[in-house]
Amino acid sequence: MAQVTWRAPLLSLLLLAALPALARDQISAGDRGAGSGLWRVHCHGCHGDGQGPTSVGKALGAPQLRDAARLDARTDEQLVATILKGGPGPGSPAFGGFLSLLDAADLVAFLRAPLLSMADLFPESAAYTYKRYTIGPSQLARAEALAGHLAADERELTVFSVYGGQRPAFGPRLVHPDDHVGLDDLSPKARLGYLVFGPMPAGEGAQGTVALALSPGFTVVKVVGLPGTGDLHKLAAAAVGKGSRNPGERKPFVFKPSPERAHALTRLYARAVEASALAAKEEADRHLFDPPEPTAKVRPSESGE
């Protein structure tokens, strides 16, 4: 039996709406095996294995698709629409004339297959949003005091803010940064923490990607390497629980078997904590004028007066 993977609630609604037109097709949406075959035929020529475009793809401006931050910032429905209708620029042509809705869903499952879901990193997550932040001068000074000089391209970082609550049936709900009503519904009291992705040495000069999850107090909750990064279990054990909201208490991570990896994680943490602080401030400003929580009134007879 084909393995079926669902990642977002809207994709199921899209499929249900399309059933009359697709009655003759076998319902196998989310089949990563079928997606792999479609990828080789329609996508490999430009996107390669998804980790980076081929020379032809680079000439056309094709992006790296198996990018955790890129995929987690999009629902399955958005990815399906991009495949069928195309995206901005010549690097994302429309394939609606060649592929069905279910074909596109299979391709999405193939792309997501080796990557982590939000629920893998925050098991209690019910919703999340994201935004790319630029670390300002004062924050940059703090980050560089911990991590050393940060190049210009390291001063920006996408932060995913993760919230608990009632989880939808198909997994955590993605709230887009321009959905102001949805953002207002994300209560600071329900915040579980923050998630960022960054580079991690993978051996022999190669670079992999690591997911770093932080608590609301900016301590490390999880460190998980994406495929190709190798075993990070012991490095993660050396980092979990470390970190602080107080800049003066933040220390470089120490991992004697691999100082290079420990330094890379320290650099990512230094950037992550400053960018996450910006996300926290933005959230606090958004809820600045929220009414106070209602308190139960005590009747005089109940208070002993």
PDB file of C-alpha atoms in Angstrom:
ATOM      1  CA  MET A   1       0.000   0.000   0.000  1.00  0.00           C
ATOM      2  CA  ALA A   2       1.301   3.431  -0.856  1.00  0.00           C
ATOM      3  CA  GLN A   3       2.339   5.587   2.080  1.00  0.00           C
ATOM      4  CA  VAL A   4       0.094   8.619   2.402  1.00  0.00           C
ATOM      5  CA  THR A   5       1.250  11.765   4.154  1.00  0.00           C
ATOM      6  CA  TRP A   6      -0.967  14.785   4.866  1.00  0.00           C
ATOM      7  CA  ARG A   7       0.623  18.033   6.000  1.00  0.00           C
ATOM      8  CA  ALA A   8      -2.049  20.731   5.882  1.00  0.00           C
ATOM      9  CA  PRO A   9      -5.828  20.905   6.377  1.00  0.00           C
ATOM     10  CA  LEU A  10      -6.567  22.956   3.280  1.00  0.00           C
ATOM     11  CA  LEU A  11      -5.262  20.316   0.888  1.00  0.00           C
ATOM     12  CA  SER A  12      -7.971  17.853   1.954  1.00  0.00           C
ATOM     13  CA  LEU A  13     -10.662  20.464   1.348  1.00  0.00           C
ATOM     14  CA  LEU A  14      -9.171  21.181  -2.062  1.00  0.00           C
ATOM     15  CA  LEU A  15      -9.302  17.514  -2.952  1.00  0.00           C
ATOM     16  CA  LEU A  16     -12.881  17.087  -1.748  1.00  0.00           C
ATOM     17  CA  ALA A  17     -13.975  20.049  -3.856  1.00  0.00           C
ATOM     18  CA  ALA A  18     -12.268  18.530  -6.893  1.00  0.00           C
ATOM     19  CA  LEU A  19     -13.649  14.979  -6.532  1.00  0.00           C
ATOM     20  CA  PRO A  20     -16.434  15.276  -9.144  1.00  0.00           C
ATOM     21  CA  ALA A  21     -13.925  16.297 -11.831  1.00  0.00           C
ATOM     22  CA  LEU A  22     -11.457  13.641 -10.708  1.00  0.00           C
ATOM     23  CA  ALA A  23     -13.828  10.703 -10.261  1.00  0.00           C
ATOM     24  CA  ARG A  24     -11.948   8.616 -12.800  1.00  0.00           C
ATOM     25  CA  ASP A  25      -8.603   9.130 -11.018  1.00  0.00           C
ATOM     26  CA  GLN A  26      -7.439   6.908  -8.204  1.00  0.00           C
ATOM     27  CA  ILE A  27      -7.267   8.893  -4.955  1.00  0.00           C
ATOM     28  CA  SER A  28      -3.606   8.567  -3.983  1.00  0.00           C
ATOM     29  CA  ALA A  29      -2.771  12.142  -2.994  1.00  0.00           C
ATOM     30  CA  GLY A  30       0.329  12.471  -0.874  1.00  0.00           C
ATOM     31  CA  ASP A  31       1.999   9.357  -2.330  1.00  0.00           C
ATOM     32  CA  ARG A  32       5.683  10.212  -2.120  1.00  0.00           C
ATOM     33  CA  GLY A  33       6.632   7.175  -4.203  1.00  0.00           C
ATOM     34  CA  ALA A  34       4.516   8.374  -7.103  1.00  0.00           C
ATOM     35  CA  GLY A  35       5.889  11.875  -6.509  1.00  0.00           C
ATOM     36  CA  SER A  36       9.435  10.588  -6.893  1.00  0.00           C
ATOM     37  CA  GLY A  37       8.666   9.275 -10.372  1.00  0.00           C
ATOM     38  CA  LEU A  38       6.953  12.517 -11.375  1.00  0.00           C
ATOM     39  CA  TRP A  39       9.927  14.480 -10.066  1.00  0.00           C
ATOM     40  CA  ARG A  40      12.374  12.573 -12.263  1.00  0.00           C
ATOM     41  CA  VAL A  41      10.255  13.226 -15.358  1.00  0.00           C
ATOM     42  CA  HIS A  42       9.160  16.828 -14.846  1.00  0.00           C
ATOM     43  CA  CYS A  43      11.415  18.500 -12.269  1.00  0.00           C
ATOM     44  CA  HIS A  44      14.866  16.911 -12.082  1.00  0.00           C
ATOM     45  CA  GLY A  45      16.180  18.640 -15.197  1.00  0.00           C
ATOM     46  CA  CYS A  46      16.075  22.040 -13.458  1.00  0.00           C
ATOM     47  CA  HIS A  47      15.849  21.303  -9.733  1.00  0.00           C
ATOM     48  CA  GLY A  48      18.142  18.267  -9.528  1.00  0.00           C
ATOM     49  CA  ASP A  49      17.487  16.294  -6.346  1.00  0.00           C
ATOM     50  CA  GLY A  50      15.845  19.314  -4.721  1.00  0.00           C
ATOM     51  CA  GLN A  51      18.896  20.264  -2.669  1.00  0.00           C
ATOM     52  CA  GLY A  52      20.039  22.684  -5.350  1.00  0.00           C
ATOM     53  CA  PRO A  53      19.256  23.463  -9.010  1.00  0.00           C
ATOM     54  CA  THR A  54      21.155  22.039 -11.956  1.00  0.00           C
ATOM     55  CA  SER A  55      23.193  24.295 -14.253  1.00  0.00           C
ATOM     56  CA  VAL A  56      20.120  24.641 -16.477  1.00  0.00           C
ATOM     57  CA  GLY A  57      17.999  25.464 -13.458  1.00  0.00           C
ATOM     58  CA  LYS A  58      20.447  28.089 -12.249  1.00  0.00           C
ATOM     59  CA  ALA A  59      20.317  29.796 -15.627  1.00  0.00           C
ATOM     60  CA  LEU A  60      16.523  29.946 -15.340  1.00  0.00           C
ATOM     61  CA  GLY A  61      16.548  31.141 -11.735  1.00  0.00           C
ATOM     62  CA  ALA A  62      15.178  27.886 -10.269  1.00  0.00           C
ATOM     63  CA  PRO A  63      15.329  27.913  -6.440  1.00  0.00           C
ATOM     64  CA  GLN A  64      16.445  25.211  -4.033  1.00  0.00           C
ATOM     65  CA  LEU A  65      13.203  23.487  -3.139  1.00  0.00           C
ATOM     66  CA  ARG A  66      14.138  21.187  -0.286  1.00  0.00           C
ATOM     67  CA  ASP A  67      14.685  24.143   1.982  1.00  0.00           C
ATOM     68  CA  ALA A  68      13.047  23.598   5.374  1.00  0.00           C
ATOM     69  CA  ALA A  69      12.317  27.279   6.028  1.00  0.00           C
ATOM     70  CA  ARG A  70      10.876  27.717   2.516  1.00  0.00           C
ATOM     71  CA  LEU A  71       8.573  24.694   2.803  1.00  0.00           C
ATOM     72  CA  ASP A  72       7.440  25.312   6.388  1.00  0.00           C
ATOM     73  CA  ALA A  73       6.393  28.822   5.368  1.00  0.00           C
ATOM     74  CA  ARG A  74       3.935  27.398   2.820  1.00  0.00           C
ATOM     75  CA  THR A  75       0.893  25.178   3.095  1.00  0.00           C
ATOM     76  CA  ASP A  76       0.407  22.168   0.854  1.00  0.00           C
ATOM     77  CA  GLU A  77      -2.342  24.076  -0.929  1.00  0.00           C
ATOM     78  CA  GLN A  78       0.068  26.890  -1.809  1.00  0.00           C
ATOM     79  CA  LEU A  79       2.690  24.459  -3.071  1.00  0.00           C
ATOM     80  CA  VAL A  80       0.116  22.619  -5.180  1.00  0.00           C
ATOM     81  CA  ALA A  81      -1.039  25.922  -6.665  1.00  0.00           C
ATOM     82  CA  THR A  82       2.543  26.922  -7.490  1.00  0.00           C
ATOM     83  CA  ILE A  83       3.154  23.613  -9.264  1.00  0.00           C
ATOM     84  CA  LEU A  84      -0.035  23.834 -11.320  1.00  0.00           C
ATOM     85  CA  LYS A  85      -0.204  27.586 -11.949  1.00  0.00           C
ATOM     86  CA  GLY A  86       3.473  28.528 -11.748  1.00  0.00           C
ATOM     87  CA  GLY A  87       5.244  31.044  -9.542  1.00  0.00           C
ATOM     88  CA  PRO A  88       7.022  34.332 -10.019  1.00  0.00           C
ATOM     89  CA  GLY A  89       9.871  34.246 -12.510  1.00  0.00           C
ATOM     90  CA  PRO A  90      10.820  31.749 -15.236  1.00  0.00           C
ATOM     91  CA  GLY A  91      12.175  29.331 -12.632  1.00  0.00           C
ATOM     92  CA  SER A  92       8.628  28.271 -11.672  1.00  0.00           C
ATOM     93  CA  PRO A  93       6.662  27.407 -14.840  1.00  0.00           C
ATOM     94  CA  ALA A  94       3.037  26.214 -14.712  1.00  0.00           C
ATOM     95  CA  PHE A  95       2.560  22.442 -15.011  1.00  0.00           C
ATOM     96  CA  GLY A  96      -1.243  22.437 -14.946  1.00  0.00           C
ATOM     97  CA  GLY A  97      -1.321  21.334 -18.552  1.00  0.00           C
ATOM     98  CA  PHE A  98       0.708  18.212 -17.802  1.00  0.00           C
ATOM     99  CA  LEU A  99      -0.120  17.283 -14.204  1.00  0.00           C
ATOM    100  CA  SER A 100      -3.353  16.656 -12.319  1.00  0.00           C
ATOM    101  CA  LEU A 101      -4.197  17.980  -8.878  1.00  0.00           C
ATOM    102  CA  LEU A 102      -3.286  14.626  -7.376  1.00  0.00           C
ATOM    103  CA  ASP A 103       0.023  14.562  -9.267  1.00  0.00           C
ATOM    104  CA  ALA A 104       0.867  17.918  -7.693  1.00  0.00           C
ATOM    105  CA  ALA A 105      -0.063  16.605  -4.239  1.00  0.00           C
ATOM    106  CA  ASP A 106       2.251  13.625  -4.786  1.00  0.00           C
ATOM    107  CA  LEU A 107       5.086  15.999  -5.693  1.00  0.00           C
ATOM    108  CA  VAL A 108       4.486  17.980  -2.508  1.00  0.00           C
ATOM    109  CA  ALA A 109       4.635  14.778  -0.450  1.00  0.00           C
ATOM    110  CA  PHE A 110       7.915  13.868  -2.175  1.00  0.00           C
ATOM    111  CA  LEU A 111       9.407  17.287  -1.409  1.00  0.00           C
ATOM    112  CA  ARG A 112       8.391  17.208   2.244  1.00  0.00           C
ATOM    113  CA  ALA A 113       9.271  13.545   2.850  1.00  0.00           C
ATOM    114  CA  PRO A 114      12.837  13.920   4.199  1.00  0.00           C
ATOM    115  CA  LEU A 115      12.103  17.105   6.156  1.00  0.00           C
ATOM    116  CA  LEU A 116      10.742  17.633   9.640  1.00  0.00           C
ATOM    117  CA  SER A 117       7.212  18.829  10.294  1.00  0.00           C
ATOM    118  CA  MET A 118       6.403  21.458  12.915  1.00  0.00           C
ATOM    119  CA  ALA A 119       4.859  18.726  15.076  1.00  0.00           C
ATOM    120  CA  ASP A 120       8.178  16.829  15.048  1.00  0.00           C
ATOM    121  CA  LEU A 121       9.859  19.757  16.782  1.00  0.00           C
ATOM    122  CA  PHE A 122       6.953  20.991  18.907  1.00  0.00           C
ATOM    123  CA  PRO A 123       4.654  17.986  19.544  1.00  0.00           C
ATOM    124  CA  GLU A 124       1.999  20.175  21.212  1.00  0.00           C
ATOM    125  CA  SER A 125       1.934  22.771  18.439  1.00  0.00           C
ATOM    126  CA  ALA A 126      -1.485  23.838  17.164  1.00  0.00           C
ATOM    127  CA  ALA A 127      -0.534  26.885  15.065  1.00  0.00           C
ATOM    128  CA  TYR A 128       2.507  28.800  13.900  1.00  0.00           C
ATOM    129  CA  THR A 129       3.480  31.875  11.966  1.00  0.00           C
ATOM    130  CA  TYR A 130       6.746  33.155  10.546  1.00  0.00           C
ATOM    131  CA  LYS A 131       8.617  36.279   9.539  1.00  0.00           C
ATOM    132  CA  ARG A 132      12.094  37.200   8.375  1.00  0.00           C
ATOM    133  CA  TYR A 133      13.863  39.608  10.729  1.00  0.00           C
ATOM    134  CA  THR A 134      16.956  41.764  10.310  1.00  0.00           C
ATOM    135  CA  ILE A 135      19.207  41.978  13.360  1.00  0.00           C
ATOM    136  CA  GLY A 136      19.789  45.653  14.227  1.00  0.00           C
ATOM    137  CA  PRO A 137      23.032  47.297  15.408  1.00  0.00           C
ATOM    138  CA  SER A 138      22.604  46.834  19.169  1.00  0.00           C
ATOM    139  CA  GLN A 139      21.422  43.260  18.707  1.00  0.00           C
ATOM    140  CA  LEU A 140      24.263  42.584  16.287  1.00  0.00           C
ATOM    141  CA  ALA A 141      26.770  43.675  18.922  1.00  0.00           C
ATOM    142  CA  ARG A 142      25.313  41.174  21.405  1.00  0.00           C
ATOM    143  CA  ALA A 143      25.219  38.396  18.828  1.00  0.00           C
ATOM    144  CA  GLU A 144      28.805  38.997  17.730  1.00  0.00           C
ATOM    145  CA  ALA A 145      29.985  39.098  21.347  1.00  0.00           C
ATOM    146  CA  LEU A 146      28.825  35.482  21.569  1.00  0.00           C
ATOM    147  CA  ALA A 147      29.472  34.195  18.047  1.00  0.00           C
ATOM    148  CA  GLY A 148      32.122  36.383  16.444  1.00  0.00           C
ATOM    149  CA  HIS A 149      31.716  38.427  13.272  1.00  0.00           C
ATOM    150  CA  LEU A 150      28.495  37.825  11.340  1.00  0.00           C
ATOM    151  CA  ALA A 151      28.508  38.434   7.595  1.00  0.00           C
ATOM    152  CA  ALA A 152      25.788  40.559   6.008  1.00  0.00           C
ATOM    153  CA  ASP A 153      23.805  37.511   4.871  1.00  0.00           C
ATOM    154  CA  GLU A 154      23.840  36.138   8.440  1.00  0.00           C
ATOM    155  CA  ARG A 155      22.106  39.193   9.863  1.00  0.00           C
ATOM    156  CA  GLU A 156      18.720  38.108   8.574  1.00  0.00           C
ATOM    157  CA  LEU A 157      16.860  35.047   9.808  1.00  0.00           C
ATOM    158  CA  THR A 158      13.372  33.586   9.397  1.00  0.00           C
ATOM    159  CA  VAL A 159      11.771  32.877  12.771  1.00  0.00           C
ATOM    160  CA  PHE A 160       8.801  30.554  13.215  1.00  0.00           C
ATOM    161  CA  SER A 161       6.727  31.422  16.310  1.00  0.00           C
ATOM    162  CA  VAL A 162       4.899  28.320  17.548  1.00  0.00           C
ATOM    163  CA  TYR A 163       1.706  28.158  19.637  1.00  0.00           C
ATOM    164  CA  GLY A 164      -0.238  25.498  21.502  1.00  0.00           C
ATOM    165  CA  GLY A 165      -3.998  25.104  21.855  1.00  0.00           C
ATOM    166  CA  GLN A 166      -6.596  23.077  19.992  1.00  0.00           C
ATOM    167  CA  ARG A 167      -4.817  21.412  17.093  1.00  0.00           C
ATOM    168  CA  PRO A 168      -6.686  21.034  13.791  1.00  0.00           C
ATOM    169  CA  ALA A 169      -7.307  17.463  12.658  1.00  0.00           C
ATOM    170  CA  PHE A 170      -4.582  17.588   9.997  1.00  0.00           C
ATOM    171  CA  GLY A 171      -1.814  19.136  12.076  1.00  0.00           C
ATOM    172  CA  PRO A 172      -0.620  22.604  13.117  1.00  0.00           C
ATOM    173  CA  ARG A 173      -2.212  25.547  11.322  1.00  0.00           C
ATOM    174  CA  LEU A 174      -0.009  27.993   9.435  1.00  0.00           C
ATOM    175  CA  VAL A 175      -0.996  31.637   9.992  1.00  0.00           C
ATOM    176  CA  HIS A 176       0.485  33.880   7.327  1.00  0.00           C
ATOM    177  CA  PRO A 177       2.228  37.064   8.470  1.00  0.00           C
ATOM    178  CA  ASP A 178      -0.241  39.218   6.519  1.00  0.00           C
ATOM    179  CA  ASP A 179      -3.277  37.525   8.128  1.00  0.00           C
ATOM    180  CA  HIS A 180      -3.851  40.148  10.828  1.00  0.00           C
ATOM    181  CA  VAL A 181      -7.007  38.528  12.161  1.00  0.00           C
ATOM    182  CA  GLY A 182      -5.264  35.176  12.444  1.00  0.00           C
ATOM    183  CA  LEU A 183      -2.273  36.762  14.170  1.00  0.00           C
ATOM    184  CA  ASP A 184      -4.537  38.445  16.726  1.00  0.00           C
ATOM    185  CA  ASP A 185      -5.903  35.014  17.627  1.00  0.00           C
ATOM    186  CA  LEU A 186      -2.408  33.751  18.530  1.00  0.00           C
ATOM    187  CA  SER A 187      -2.249  34.441  22.240  1.00  0.00           C
ATOM    188  CA  PRO A 188       1.162  35.135  23.823  1.00  0.00           C
ATOM    189  CA  LYS A 189       0.077  32.856  26.681  1.00  0.00           C
ATOM    190  CA  ALA A 190      -0.158  29.947  24.237  1.00  0.00           C
ATOM    191  CA  ARG A 191       3.321  30.478  22.769  1.00  0.00           C
ATOM    192  CA  LEU A 192       5.446  27.330  22.939  1.00  0.00           C
ATOM    193  CA  GLY A 193       8.636  28.798  21.527  1.00  0.00           C
ATOM    194  CA  TYR A 194      10.540  29.608  18.370  1.00  0.00           C
ATOM    195  CA  LEU A 195      12.109  27.643  15.534  1.00  0.00           C
ATOM    196  CA  VAL A 196      14.903  28.592  13.139  1.00  0.00           C
ATOM    197  CA  PHE A 197      16.932  26.741  10.522  1.00  0.00           C
ATOM    198  CA  GLY A 198      20.604  27.289   9.819  1.00  0.00           C
ATOM    199  CA  PRO A 199      23.810  25.771   8.401  1.00  0.00           C
ATOM    200  CA  MET A 200      25.675  22.927  10.038  1.00  0.00           C
ATOM    201  CA  PRO A 201      28.923  21.284   8.838  1.00  0.00           C
ATOM    202  CA  ALA A 202      28.133  17.847   7.455  1.00  0.00           C
ATOM    203  CA  GLY A 203      31.691  16.550   7.004  1.00  0.00           C
ATOM    204  CA  GLU A 204      34.190  16.671   4.142  1.00  0.00           C
ATOM    205  CA  GLY A 205      33.534  20.359   3.585  1.00  0.00           C
ATOM    206  CA  ALA A 206      29.804  19.882   2.996  1.00  0.00           C
ATOM    207  CA  GLN A 207      27.108  21.940   4.689  1.00  0.00           C
ATOM    208  CA  GLY A 208      23.847  20.545   6.007  1.00  0.00           C
ATOM    209  CA  THR A 209      20.909  22.181   7.747  1.00  0.00           C
ATOM    210  CA  VAL A 210      19.957  22.050  11.401  1.00  0.00           C
ATOM    211  CA  ALA A 211      16.654  22.919  13.091  1.00  0.00           C
ATOM    212  CA  LEU A 212      17.027  24.798  16.389  1.00  0.00           C
ATOM    213  CA  ALA A 213      13.973  25.042  18.666  1.00  0.00           C
ATOM    214  CA  LEU A 214      13.950  27.576  21.517  1.00  0.00           C
ATOM    215  CA  SER A 215      11.666  27.997  24.515  1.00  0.00           C
ATOM    216  CA  PRO A 216       9.916  31.343  25.176  1.00  0.00           C
ATOM    217  CA  GLY A 217      12.813  32.029  27.565  1.00  0.00           C
ATOM    218  CA  PHE A 218      15.332  31.387  24.767  1.00  0.00           C
ATOM    219  CA  THR A 219      16.758  28.155  26.160  1.00  0.00           C
ATOM    220  CA  VAL A 220      17.460  25.369  23.670  1.00  0.00           C
ATOM    221  CA  VAL A 221      14.615  22.847  23.458  1.00  0.00           C
ATOM    222  CA  LYS A 222      15.746  20.697  20.520  1.00  0.00           C
ATOM    223  CA  VAL A 223      18.529  20.448  17.979  1.00  0.00           C
ATOM    224  CA  VAL A 224      17.713  18.225  15.020  1.00  0.00           C
ATOM    225  CA  GLY A 225      19.790  17.713  11.901  1.00  0.00           C
ATOM    226  CA  LEU A 226      18.036  17.430   8.563  1.00  0.00           C
ATOM    227  CA  PRO A 227      19.031  14.606   6.180  1.00  0.00           C
ATOM    228  CA  GLY A 228      22.655  14.883   5.119  1.00  0.00           C
ATOM    229  CA  THR A 229      23.846  16.511   8.338  1.00  0.00           C
ATOM    230  CA  GLY A 230      24.842  13.295  10.071  1.00  0.00           C
ATOM    231  CA  ASP A 231      24.338  12.322  13.713  1.00  0.00           C
ATOM    232  CA  LEU A 232      23.809  15.341  15.963  1.00  0.00           C
ATOM    233  CA  HIS A 233      22.467  13.452  18.966  1.00  0.00           C
ATOM    234  CA  LYS A 234      25.442  14.081  21.252  1.00  0.00           C
ATOM    235  CA  LEU A 235      25.812  17.695  20.165  1.00  0.00           C
ATOM    236  CA  ALA A 236      22.106  18.202  20.868  1.00  0.00           C
ATOM    237  CA  ALA A 237      22.502  16.702  24.332  1.00  0.00           C
ATOM    238  CA  ALA A 238      25.293  19.204  25.050  1.00  0.00           C
ATOM    239  CA  ALA A 239      23.077  22.142  24.029  1.00  0.00           C
ATOM    240  CA  VAL A 240      19.556  21.331  25.254  1.00  0.00           C
ATOM    241  CA  GLY A 241      18.640  23.378  28.309  1.00  0.00           C
ATOM    242  CA  LYS A 242      21.408  25.905  27.656  1.00  0.00           C
ATOM    243  CA  GLY A 243      20.895  29.554  26.763  1.00  0.00           C
ATOM    244  CA  SER A 244      19.171  32.419  28.519  1.00  0.00           C
ATOM    245  CA  ARG A 245      17.000  35.489  28.067  1.00  0.00           C
ATOM    246  CA  ASN A 246      19.795  37.422  29.791  1.00  0.00           C
ATOM    247  CA  PRO A 247      22.587  38.174  27.260  1.00  0.00           C
ATOM    248  CA  GLY A 248      25.205  38.111  30.013  1.00  0.00           C
ATOM    249  CA  GLU A 249      24.371  34.486  30.798  1.00  0.00           C
ATOM    250  CA  ARG A 250      24.709  33.169  27.243  1.00  0.00           C
ATOM    251  CA  LYS A 251      27.799  31.038  26.676  1.00  0.00           C
ATOM    252  CA  PRO A 252      29.236  29.316  23.603  1.00  0.00           C
ATOM    253  CA  PHE A 253      28.271  25.667  23.264  1.00  0.00           C
ATOM    254  CA  VAL A 254      31.070  23.210  23.994  1.00  0.00           C
ATOM    255  CA  PHE A 255      31.343  19.846  22.248  1.00  0.00           C
ATOM    256  CA  LYS A 256      34.892  18.485  22.272  1.00  0.00           C
ATOM    257  CA  PRO A 257      34.359  15.712  19.651  1.00  0.00           C
ATOM    258  CA  SER A 258      33.433  18.393  17.086  1.00  0.00           C
ATOM    259  CA  PRO A 259      34.338  21.994  17.997  1.00  0.00           C
ATOM    260  CA  GLU A 260      33.409  23.099  14.452  1.00  0.00           C
ATOM    261  CA  ARG A 261      29.830  21.937  14.887  1.00  0.00           C
ATOM    262  CA  ALA A 262      29.596  23.468  18.358  1.00  0.00           C
ATOM    263  CA  HIS A 263      30.762  26.798  16.930  1.00  0.00           C
ATOM    264  CA  ALA A 264      28.222  26.597  14.087  1.00  0.00           C
ATOM    265  CA  LEU A 265      25.437  25.947  16.593  1.00  0.00           C
ATOM    266  CA  THR A 266      26.627  28.850  18.765  1.00  0.00           C
ATOM    267  CA  ARG A 267      26.503  31.173  15.757  1.00  0.00           C
ATOM    268  CA  LEU A 268      23.002  30.018  14.877  1.00  0.00           C
ATOM    269  CA  TYR A 269      21.840  30.418  18.483  1.00  0.00           C
ATOM    270  CA  ALA A 270      23.295  33.926  18.708  1.00  0.00           C
ATOM    271  CA  ARG A 271      21.355  34.942  15.606  1.00  0.00           C
ATOM    272  CA  ALA A 272      18.217  33.020  16.608  1.00  0.00           C
ATOM    273  CA  VAL A 273      17.865  34.545  20.055  1.00  0.00           C
ATOM    274  CA  GLU A 274      18.109  38.117  18.728  1.00  0.00           C
ATOM    275  CA  ALA A 275      15.683  37.474  15.858  1.00  0.00           C
ATOM    276  CA  SER A 276      13.298  35.677  18.226  1.00  0.00           C
ATOM    277  CA  ALA A 277      13.425  38.660  20.585  1.00  0.00           C
ATOM    278  CA  LEU A 278      12.223  40.816  17.678  1.00  0.00           C
ATOM    279  CA  ALA A 279       9.367  38.369  17.081  1.00  0.00           C
ATOM    280  CA  ALA A 280       8.446  38.495  20.778  1.00  0.00           C
ATOM    281  CA  LYS A 281       8.460  42.308  20.797  1.00  0.00           C
ATOM    282  CA  GLU A 282       6.312  42.458  17.685  1.00  0.00           C
ATOM    283  CA  GLU A 283       3.853  40.052  19.269  1.00  0.00           C
ATOM    284  CA  ALA A 284       3.767  42.072  22.505  1.00  0.00           C
ATOM    285  CA  ASP A 285       3.078  45.275  20.555  1.00  0.00           C
ATOM    286  CA  ARG A 286       0.285  43.531  18.684  1.00  0.00           C
ATOM    287  CA  HIS A 287      -1.442  42.600  21.968  1.00  0.00           C
ATOM    288  CA  LEU A 288      -0.534  45.799  23.844  1.00  0.00           C
ATOM    289  CA  PHE A 289      -4.118  46.984  24.153  1.00  0.00           C
ATOM    290  CA  ASP A 290      -5.760  43.617  24.742  1.00  0.00           C
ATOM    291  CA  PRO A 291      -8.314  43.798  27.568  1.00  0.00           C
ATOM    292  CA  PRO A 292      -7.231  42.167  30.828  1.00  0.00           C
ATOM    293  CA  GLU A 293      -8.373  38.647  31.564  1.00  0.00           C
ATOM    294  CA  PRO A 294     -11.813  38.673  33.187  1.00  0.00           C
ATOM    295  CA  THR A 295     -11.792  37.767  36.861  1.00  0.00           C
ATOM    296  CA  ALA A 296     -14.614  36.074  38.695  1.00  0.00           C
ATOM    297  CA  LYS A 297     -16.493  38.481  40.939  1.00  0.00           C
ATOM    298  CA  VAL A 298     -17.056  37.339  44.514  1.00  0.00           C
ATOM    299  CA  ARG A 299     -20.379  38.077  46.077  1.00  0.00           C
ATOM    300  CA  PRO A 300     -20.265  39.866  49.466  1.00  0.00           C
ATOM    301  CA  SER A 301     -21.925  36.874  51.115  1.00  0.00           C
ATOM    302  CA  GLU A 302     -19.185  34.604  49.763  1.00  0.00           C
ATOM    303  CA  SER A 303     -16.344  36.863  50.851  1.00  0.00           C
ATOM    304  CA  GLY A 304     -17.449  36.932  54.467  1.00  0.00           C
ATOM    305  CA  GLU A 305     -18.311  40.675  54.392  1.00  0.00           C
TER     306      GLU A 305
END
